[in-house]
Amino acid sequence: MRNIALPFYAKVALVLFAIICLGYLAILGQTLLAPLLTSFLLALLLLPFSNFLEQKWRFKRSLASIVSVVLMIAFISGILYFLANQLTDLWQDWPALKKQGETSFHDIQNWISNTFNINTKKQIDYLKDSTSAALSTSATVLGATLVTLSSTLLFLSFLLLFTFFILNYRKVLFTFLTSVFEEQHADKVGEIVRRIQYIIKKYITGLFLQMLIVTLLMIMVLWILNVKYAVLLGLITGIFNIIPYIGIFTALLISSLITFATAGAAKMLLVVIAFAGVHALDGNVLMPLVVGSKVKINALFAFIGIVVGEMIWGISGMFLCIPYMAMLKIIFDRVDSLKPWGVLLGGEEKPHKKRKIYRITKNIKLEEQE
């Protein structure tokens, strides 16, 4: 078969067409693909424990997979139970929060009136118009909430099933990957699969450890500042911190609103400063130290990936973009024709300094070598 050399603009058009088609298919298949890709990451995380059960305790593969998934469910349920208890305490204090919020709202009204010369009546009229517009769409909001709840339950059901199936049939999947390519590429495919397994396992483990450290740090700092609901706000910060860049700002907004309603503007300013300090410590110390530079994706394409992931799959897309971009980079770095794309996704490598090496000659003289 004769090879046809396409012009550059034709290749670009074909690449763009393929990207658009893949994006459209991803949007159509969100119900299936989002839990499937998430389950793949969880299966990589549970794989060492499942192998331990099979090799050490002689469990069958299906039983080891079931035990691993059940323990994962128990762990997640414990976190959700603890979070629900904290939210219950917040709900019990709702009348006091409402009263404090009204007082703070009146203070803001007076400040706006004195600063911008907008009287209170105009402010109330504007709020009434906004409230009416919000109430007119309440049925739509309620319907969307119910759809979101049902979609979440469906997502969790698929997540558990897919995680079990991937763990149970992992040998079949690996055999398929190695056999679908030509035999001369079998070693390279096996190397890529093992590298992806190692990198993603380290990344997810480090991510959960980072979440735990950030949670404990925020709880300690907020407790020192005597902020109410310090445990709840610290837990929210740790969970939201999983989403790069955007999660910390969302947690800051929630914490600022709750602190403002319970303690006023001065304490809220201290909370903002505390968040800035913990975020700086997290980005400059915890992330490189705990998570490490295993996932070498530069900040530009990481942020682009987060935005595109949110556009396609929402919150799950924001979480999945970084590990799957890391997988793509591993593939790009090991396929000669795709290496430029791996360079584009990666960070700028620092030049290695040449170390001076000294050797002792026969004449007992130190000679310097480069």
Tab-separated table of C-alpha atoms in Angstrom:
chain	number	residue	atom	x	y	z
A	1	MET	CA	0.000	0.000	0.000
A	2	ARG	CA	1.437	3.346	-1.062
A	3	ASN	CA	1.944	6.022	1.599
A	4	ILE	CA	0.276	9.339	0.812
A	5	ALA	CA	1.972	12.484	2.080
A	6	LEU	CA	-0.733	14.913	3.193
A	7	PRO	CA	-0.080	18.651	3.318
A	8	PHE	CA	0.213	20.304	6.724
A	9	TYR	CA	-3.200	22.014	6.640
A	10	ALA	CA	-4.882	18.698	5.820
A	11	LYS	CA	-3.208	17.023	8.816
A	12	VAL	CA	-4.277	19.897	11.101
A	13	ALA	CA	-7.850	19.666	9.810
A	14	LEU	CA	-7.953	15.915	10.439
A	15	VAL	CA	-6.542	16.337	13.963
A	16	LEU	CA	-9.086	19.050	14.804
A	17	PHE	CA	-11.908	16.940	13.371
A	18	ALA	CA	-10.802	13.950	15.472
A	19	ILE	CA	-10.605	16.102	18.638
A	20	ILE	CA	-14.108	17.510	18.022
A	21	CYS	CA	-15.522	14.027	17.434
A	22	LEU	CA	-13.873	12.650	20.582
A	23	GLY	CA	-15.145	15.595	22.634
A	24	TYR	CA	-18.680	15.141	21.320
A	25	LEU	CA	-18.596	11.403	22.022
A	26	ALA	CA	-17.265	12.121	25.536
A	27	ILE	CA	-20.213	14.443	26.206
A	28	LEU	CA	-22.705	11.887	24.885
A	29	GLY	CA	-21.130	9.045	26.860
A	30	GLN	CA	-20.656	10.900	30.157
A	31	THR	CA	-22.947	8.541	32.067
A	32	LEU	CA	-20.758	5.579	31.118
A	33	LEU	CA	-17.278	7.037	30.597
A	34	ALA	CA	-16.987	9.262	33.708
A	35	PRO	CA	-17.502	6.428	36.247
A	36	LEU	CA	-15.452	4.046	34.081
A	37	LEU	CA	-12.387	6.306	34.025
A	38	THR	CA	-12.754	7.090	37.741
A	39	SER	CA	-13.031	3.375	38.479
A	40	PHE	CA	-9.808	2.755	36.572
A	41	LEU	CA	-7.955	5.136	38.911
A	42	LEU	CA	-9.507	3.554	42.007
A	43	ALA	CA	-8.646	0.081	40.706
A	44	LEU	CA	-5.001	1.116	40.323
A	45	LEU	CA	-5.081	2.383	43.912
A	46	LEU	CA	-6.645	-0.835	45.254
A	47	LEU	CA	-4.494	-3.145	43.132
A	48	PRO	CA	-1.649	-3.627	45.698
A	49	PHE	CA	-4.135	-4.555	48.435
A	50	SER	CA	-5.961	-6.955	46.122
A	51	ASN	CA	-2.664	-8.586	45.131
A	52	PHE	CA	-1.763	-8.891	48.822
A	53	LEU	CA	-5.025	-10.730	49.553
A	54	GLU	CA	-4.446	-13.082	46.633
A	55	GLN	CA	-0.803	-13.870	47.339
A	56	LYS	CA	-0.655	-13.744	51.157
A	57	TRP	CA	-4.086	-15.016	52.189
A	58	ARG	CA	-4.790	-17.117	49.073
A	59	PHE	CA	-8.033	-15.333	48.256
A	60	LYS	CA	-9.600	-15.937	44.869
A	61	ARG	CA	-9.372	-12.945	42.581
A	62	SER	CA	-13.111	-12.268	42.663
A	63	LEU	CA	-13.213	-12.431	46.481
A	64	ALA	CA	-10.127	-10.216	46.806
A	65	SER	CA	-11.728	-7.667	44.457
A	66	ILE	CA	-14.969	-7.680	46.456
A	67	VAL	CA	-13.134	-7.207	49.781
A	68	SER	CA	-11.093	-4.328	48.337
A	69	VAL	CA	-14.206	-2.545	47.053
A	70	VAL	CA	-16.069	-3.103	50.340
A	71	LEU	CA	-13.198	-1.585	52.333
A	72	MET	CA	-13.148	1.394	49.958
A	73	ILE	CA	-16.907	1.851	50.523
A	74	ALA	CA	-16.401	1.683	54.295
A	75	PHE	CA	-13.635	4.303	54.165
A	76	ILE	CA	-15.668	6.729	52.036
A	77	SER	CA	-18.771	6.135	54.161
A	78	GLY	CA	-16.814	7.006	57.309
A	79	ILE	CA	-15.737	10.337	55.809
A	80	LEU	CA	-19.290	11.129	54.679
A	81	TYR	CA	-20.702	10.182	58.102
A	82	PHE	CA	-18.248	12.488	59.856
A	83	LEU	CA	-19.065	15.289	57.411
A	84	ALA	CA	-22.804	14.738	57.923
A	85	ASN	CA	-22.378	15.052	61.715
A	86	GLN	CA	-20.592	18.362	61.281
A	87	LEU	CA	-23.304	19.633	58.942
A	88	THR	CA	-25.927	18.597	61.517
A	89	ASP	CA	-24.275	20.868	64.084
A	90	LEU	CA	-24.323	23.689	61.546
A	91	TRP	CA	-28.016	23.110	60.863
A	92	GLN	CA	-28.868	23.176	64.574
A	93	ASP	CA	-27.252	26.611	64.849
A	94	TRP	CA	-29.095	27.895	61.783
A	95	PRO	CA	-31.384	30.346	63.703
A	96	ALA	CA	-28.358	31.988	65.348
A	97	LEU	CA	-26.556	32.094	62.002
A	98	LYS	CA	-29.596	33.669	60.389
A	99	LYS	CA	-29.798	36.344	63.079
A	100	GLN	CA	-26.073	37.086	62.810
A	101	GLY	CA	-26.379	37.220	59.038
A	102	GLU	CA	-29.230	39.731	59.244
A	103	THR	CA	-27.197	41.937	61.572
A	104	SER	CA	-24.205	41.792	59.252
A	105	PHE	CA	-26.469	42.503	56.286
A	106	HIS	CA	-27.818	45.671	57.915
A	107	ASP	CA	-24.261	46.770	58.684
A	108	ILE	CA	-23.346	46.308	55.015
A	109	GLN	CA	-26.449	48.260	53.992
A	110	ASN	CA	-25.436	51.186	56.179
A	111	TRP	CA	-21.876	51.071	54.834
A	112	ILE	CA	-23.121	51.114	51.222
A	113	SER	CA	-25.464	54.001	52.002
A	114	ASN	CA	-22.697	56.055	53.599
A	115	THR	CA	-20.035	55.212	51.009
A	116	PHE	CA	-21.921	55.172	47.688
A	117	ASN	CA	-24.966	57.310	48.613
A	118	ILE	CA	-27.396	54.532	47.699
A	119	ASN	CA	-30.305	54.631	50.084
A	120	THR	CA	-31.651	51.541	51.792
A	121	LYS	CA	-34.938	51.562	49.838
A	122	LYS	CA	-33.152	51.184	46.495
A	123	GLN	CA	-31.070	48.346	47.870
A	124	ILE	CA	-34.159	46.515	49.139
A	125	ASP	CA	-35.980	47.040	45.812
A	126	TYR	CA	-33.020	45.572	43.962
A	127	LEU	CA	-32.940	42.555	46.289
A	128	LYS	CA	-36.707	42.054	45.892
A	129	ASP	CA	-36.362	42.015	42.102
A	130	SER	CA	-33.521	39.498	42.351
A	131	THR	CA	-35.523	37.347	44.770
A	132	SER	CA	-38.562	37.362	42.480
A	133	ALA	CA	-36.434	36.288	39.540
A	134	ALA	CA	-34.917	33.483	41.627
A	135	LEU	CA	-38.329	32.281	42.846
A	136	SER	CA	-39.718	32.275	39.307
A	137	THR	CA	-37.102	29.688	38.377
A	138	SER	CA	-37.421	27.647	41.581
A	139	ALA	CA	-39.235	24.821	39.801
A	140	THR	CA	-36.425	24.572	37.278
A	141	VAL	CA	-33.824	24.585	40.049
A	142	LEU	CA	-35.717	21.862	41.952
A	143	GLY	CA	-35.936	19.716	38.832
A	144	ALA	CA	-32.242	20.162	38.142
A	145	THR	CA	-31.450	19.218	41.760
A	146	LEU	CA	-33.439	15.991	41.477
A	147	VAL	CA	-31.760	15.136	38.181
A	148	THR	CA	-28.345	15.803	39.750
A	149	LEU	CA	-29.179	13.561	42.729
A	150	SER	CA	-30.295	10.700	40.500
A	151	SER	CA	-27.217	11.137	38.296
A	152	THR	CA	-24.973	11.019	41.377
A	153	LEU	CA	-26.557	7.774	42.579
A	154	LEU	CA	-26.185	6.272	39.115
A	155	PHE	CA	-22.552	7.441	38.991
A	156	LEU	CA	-21.766	5.811	42.357
A	157	SER	CA	-23.442	2.549	41.335
A	158	PHE	CA	-21.464	2.361	38.107
A	159	LEU	CA	-18.304	3.376	39.994
A	160	LEU	CA	-18.479	0.427	42.379
A	161	LEU	CA	-19.351	-2.085	39.660
A	162	PHE	CA	-16.635	-0.912	37.276
A	163	THR	CA	-14.002	-0.892	40.027
A	164	PHE	CA	-14.823	-4.515	40.871
A	165	PHE	CA	-14.822	-5.612	37.220
A	166	ILE	CA	-11.528	-3.878	36.411
A	167	LEU	CA	-9.853	-5.494	39.434
A	168	ASN	CA	-11.335	-8.891	38.618
A	169	TYR	CA	-10.519	-8.871	34.897
A	170	ARG	CA	-7.245	-6.947	34.976
A	171	LYS	CA	-5.281	-9.811	33.405
A	172	VAL	CA	-7.686	-9.914	30.482
A	173	LEU	CA	-7.353	-6.160	29.975
A	174	PHE	CA	-3.546	-6.319	30.115
A	175	THR	CA	-3.455	-9.217	27.644
A	176	PHE	CA	-5.707	-7.257	25.301
A	177	LEU	CA	-3.444	-4.199	25.434
A	178	THR	CA	-0.316	-6.210	24.678
A	179	SER	CA	-1.922	-8.294	21.925
A	180	VAL	CA	-3.682	-5.469	20.083
A	181	PHE	CA	-0.299	-4.038	19.023
A	182	GLU	CA	2.346	-5.715	16.913
A	183	GLU	CA	4.635	-8.179	18.673
A	184	GLN	CA	7.677	-5.960	18.232
A	185	HIS	CA	5.979	-3.281	20.379
A	186	ALA	CA	4.945	-5.664	23.178
A	187	ASP	CA	7.844	-4.720	25.461
A	188	LYS	CA	7.213	-0.995	25.040
A	189	VAL	CA	3.474	-1.423	25.692
A	190	GLY	CA	4.203	-3.418	28.839
A	191	GLU	CA	6.646	-0.761	30.017
A	192	ILE	CA	4.065	2.002	29.435
A	193	VAL	CA	1.373	0.080	31.331
A	194	ARG	CA	3.668	-0.555	34.292
A	195	ARG	CA	4.826	3.058	34.340
A	196	ILE	CA	1.238	4.338	34.255
A	197	GLN	CA	0.304	2.000	37.101
A	198	TYR	CA	3.244	3.206	39.206
A	199	ILE	CA	2.756	6.919	38.510
A	200	ILE	CA	-1.017	6.975	39.061
A	201	LYS	CA	-0.780	4.898	42.245
A	202	LYS	CA	1.834	7.263	43.664
A	203	TYR	CA	-0.147	10.304	42.542
A	204	ILE	CA	-3.461	9.231	44.078
A	205	THR	CA	-1.814	8.059	47.317
A	206	GLY	CA	0.074	11.344	47.599
A	207	LEU	CA	-3.096	13.275	46.814
A	208	PHE	CA	-4.999	11.671	49.690
A	209	LEU	CA	-2.064	12.206	52.031
A	210	GLN	CA	-1.917	15.846	50.960
A	211	MET	CA	-5.679	16.151	51.581
A	212	LEU	CA	-5.215	14.767	55.111
A	213	ILE	CA	-2.339	17.149	55.913
A	214	VAL	CA	-4.192	20.206	54.560
A	215	THR	CA	-7.301	19.223	56.549
A	216	LEU	CA	-5.351	18.909	59.797
A	217	LEU	CA	-3.482	22.169	59.158
A	218	MET	CA	-6.678	24.112	58.496
A	219	ILE	CA	-8.424	22.635	61.531
A	220	MET	CA	-5.469	23.580	63.732
A	221	VAL	CA	-5.174	27.128	62.331
A	222	LEU	CA	-8.921	27.806	62.513
A	223	TRP	CA	-9.055	26.378	66.043
A	224	ILE	CA	-6.220	28.720	67.095
A	225	LEU	CA	-8.159	31.623	65.563
A	226	ASN	CA	-11.202	30.474	67.562
A	227	VAL	CA	-13.316	30.125	64.402
A	228	LYS	CA	-16.594	28.324	64.868
A	229	TYR	CA	-17.033	25.058	62.896
A	230	ALA	CA	-13.245	24.773	62.515
A	231	VAL	CA	-13.465	21.004	61.982
A	232	LEU	CA	-16.155	21.322	59.295
A	233	LEU	CA	-14.341	24.099	57.445
A	234	GLY	CA	-11.020	22.226	57.623
A	235	LEU	CA	-12.637	19.079	56.245
A	236	ILE	CA	-14.279	21.035	53.414
A	237	THR	CA	-10.918	22.624	52.584
A	238	GLY	CA	-9.139	19.285	52.466
A	239	ILE	CA	-11.781	17.681	50.244
A	240	PHE	CA	-12.050	20.632	47.856
A	241	ASN	CA	-8.252	20.858	47.666
A	242	ILE	CA	-8.300	17.690	45.542
A	243	ILE	CA	-9.488	19.874	42.645
A	244	PRO	CA	-6.361	21.835	41.624
A	245	TYR	CA	-6.418	25.647	41.628
A	246	ILE	CA	-10.212	26.011	41.738
A	247	GLY	CA	-10.993	23.876	44.802
A	248	ILE	CA	-9.081	26.013	47.309
A	249	PHE	CA	-10.873	29.188	46.193
A	250	THR	CA	-14.275	27.481	46.474
A	251	ALA	CA	-13.430	26.343	50.014
A	252	LEU	CA	-12.241	29.867	50.827
A	253	LEU	CA	-15.557	31.331	49.655
A	254	ILE	CA	-17.603	28.880	51.756
A	255	SER	CA	-15.421	29.388	54.831
A	256	SER	CA	-15.496	33.179	54.474
A	257	LEU	CA	-19.297	33.269	54.263
A	258	ILE	CA	-19.757	31.028	57.316
A	259	THR	CA	-17.152	32.939	59.321
A	260	PHE	CA	-18.691	36.279	58.345
A	261	ALA	CA	-22.115	35.075	59.485
A	262	THR	CA	-20.792	33.781	62.798
A	263	ALA	CA	-17.998	36.188	63.775
A	264	GLY	CA	-18.041	39.248	61.527
A	265	ALA	CA	-15.723	40.829	58.985
A	266	ALA	CA	-12.581	41.039	61.170
A	267	LYS	CA	-12.493	37.283	61.815
A	268	MET	CA	-13.288	36.638	58.148
A	269	LEU	CA	-10.185	38.624	57.168
A	270	LEU	CA	-8.080	36.433	59.467
A	271	VAL	CA	-9.550	33.335	57.816
A	272	VAL	CA	-8.607	34.677	54.367
A	273	ILE	CA	-5.034	35.263	55.575
A	274	ALA	CA	-4.941	31.751	57.053
A	275	PHE	CA	-6.127	30.255	53.763
A	276	ALA	CA	-3.457	32.192	51.858
A	277	GLY	CA	-0.750	30.927	54.213
A	278	VAL	CA	-1.871	27.280	54.088
A	279	HIS	CA	-2.268	27.424	50.306
A	280	ALA	CA	1.259	28.838	49.927
A	281	LEU	CA	2.623	26.096	52.194
A	282	ASP	CA	0.680	23.476	50.272
A	283	GLY	CA	1.821	24.649	46.838
A	284	ASN	CA	5.488	25.187	47.684
A	285	VAL	CA	6.182	22.458	50.244
A	286	LEU	CA	3.460	19.802	50.525
A	287	MET	CA	2.758	19.285	46.829
A	288	PRO	CA	6.423	18.809	45.799
A	289	LEU	CA	7.270	16.832	48.949
A	290	VAL	CA	4.218	14.580	49.382
A	291	VAL	CA	2.830	14.220	45.869
A	292	GLY	CA	6.256	14.781	44.358
A	293	SER	CA	7.002	15.656	40.764
A	294	LYS	CA	5.542	12.378	39.559
A	295	VAL	CA	2.957	14.151	37.429
A	296	LYS	CA	5.057	16.647	35.497
A	297	ILE	CA	2.323	18.685	33.817
A	298	ASN	CA	2.996	22.399	33.487
A	299	ALA	CA	0.539	24.811	35.077
A	300	LEU	CA	-0.733	26.235	31.760
A	301	PHE	CA	-1.977	22.941	30.350
A	302	ALA	CA	-3.083	21.728	33.786
A	303	PHE	CA	-5.386	24.752	34.057
A	304	ILE	CA	-6.590	24.319	30.459
A	305	GLY	CA	-7.288	20.655	31.216
A	306	ILE	CA	-9.292	21.560	34.316
A	307	VAL	CA	-11.426	24.060	32.381
A	308	VAL	CA	-12.018	21.628	29.499
A	309	GLY	CA	-12.788	18.809	31.957
A	310	GLU	CA	-15.366	20.986	33.722
A	311	MET	CA	-16.943	21.915	30.376
A	312	ILE	CA	-17.274	18.263	29.384
A	313	TRP	CA	-18.007	16.374	32.615
A	314	GLY	CA	-18.319	18.949	35.397
A	315	ILE	CA	-16.654	18.222	38.746
A	316	SER	CA	-15.663	14.672	37.800
A	317	GLY	CA	-13.926	16.043	34.703
A	318	MET	CA	-11.965	18.533	36.818
A	319	PHE	CA	-10.718	15.699	39.026
A	320	LEU	CA	-9.896	13.293	36.180
A	321	CYS	CA	-8.037	15.699	33.901
A	322	ILE	CA	-4.660	15.757	35.721
A	323	PRO	CA	-4.072	11.972	36.110
A	324	TYR	CA	-5.184	11.249	32.543
A	325	MET	CA	-3.028	14.054	31.181
A	326	ALA	CA	-0.176	12.387	33.082
A	327	MET	CA	-1.004	9.095	31.342
A	328	LEU	CA	-0.970	10.838	27.969
A	329	LYS	CA	2.419	12.364	28.754
A	330	ILE	CA	3.835	8.942	29.655
A	331	ILE	CA	2.621	7.616	26.282
A	332	PHE	CA	3.882	10.672	24.396
A	333	ASP	CA	7.342	10.421	25.989
A	334	ARG	CA	7.749	6.796	24.875
A	335	VAL	CA	6.449	7.048	21.302
A	336	ASP	CA	8.959	8.723	19.004
A	337	SER	CA	6.406	10.451	16.769
A	338	LEU	CA	4.558	11.895	19.793
A	339	LYS	CA	7.526	13.127	21.849
A	340	PRO	CA	6.961	16.825	20.931
A	341	TRP	CA	3.517	16.625	22.558
A	342	GLY	CA	5.116	15.221	25.703
A	343	VAL	CA	7.516	18.158	25.754
A	344	LEU	CA	4.574	20.548	25.342
A	345	LEU	CA	2.693	19.075	28.318
A	346	GLY	CA	5.724	18.849	30.597
A	347	GLY	CA	7.478	21.478	32.617
A	348	GLU	CA	10.666	23.261	31.703
A	349	GLU	CA	13.594	21.086	32.649
A	350	LYS	CA	16.416	22.715	34.563
A	351	PRO	CA	19.875	22.238	33.069
A	352	HIS	CA	21.985	19.781	35.004
A	353	LYS	CA	25.219	21.183	36.341
A	354	LYS	CA	28.328	19.228	35.513
A	355	ARG	CA	29.922	17.848	38.607
A	356	LYS	CA	33.683	17.982	38.829
A	357	ILE	CA	35.340	14.602	39.272
A	358	TYR	CA	38.823	14.232	40.679
A	359	ARG	CA	41.079	11.213	40.273
A	360	ILE	CA	44.448	10.336	41.719
A	361	THR	CA	47.101	9.677	39.088
A	362	LYS	CA	50.214	7.593	39.439
A	363	ASN	CA	52.219	10.721	40.261
A	364	ILE	CA	49.927	11.382	43.229
A	365	LYS	CA	48.526	14.495	41.609
A	366	LEU	CA	44.883	15.577	41.615
A	367	GLU	CA	43.664	16.078	38.071
A	368	GLU	CA	40.307	17.643	37.348
A	369	GLN	CA	37.937	15.990	34.905
A	370	GLU	CA	34.697	17.374	33.490
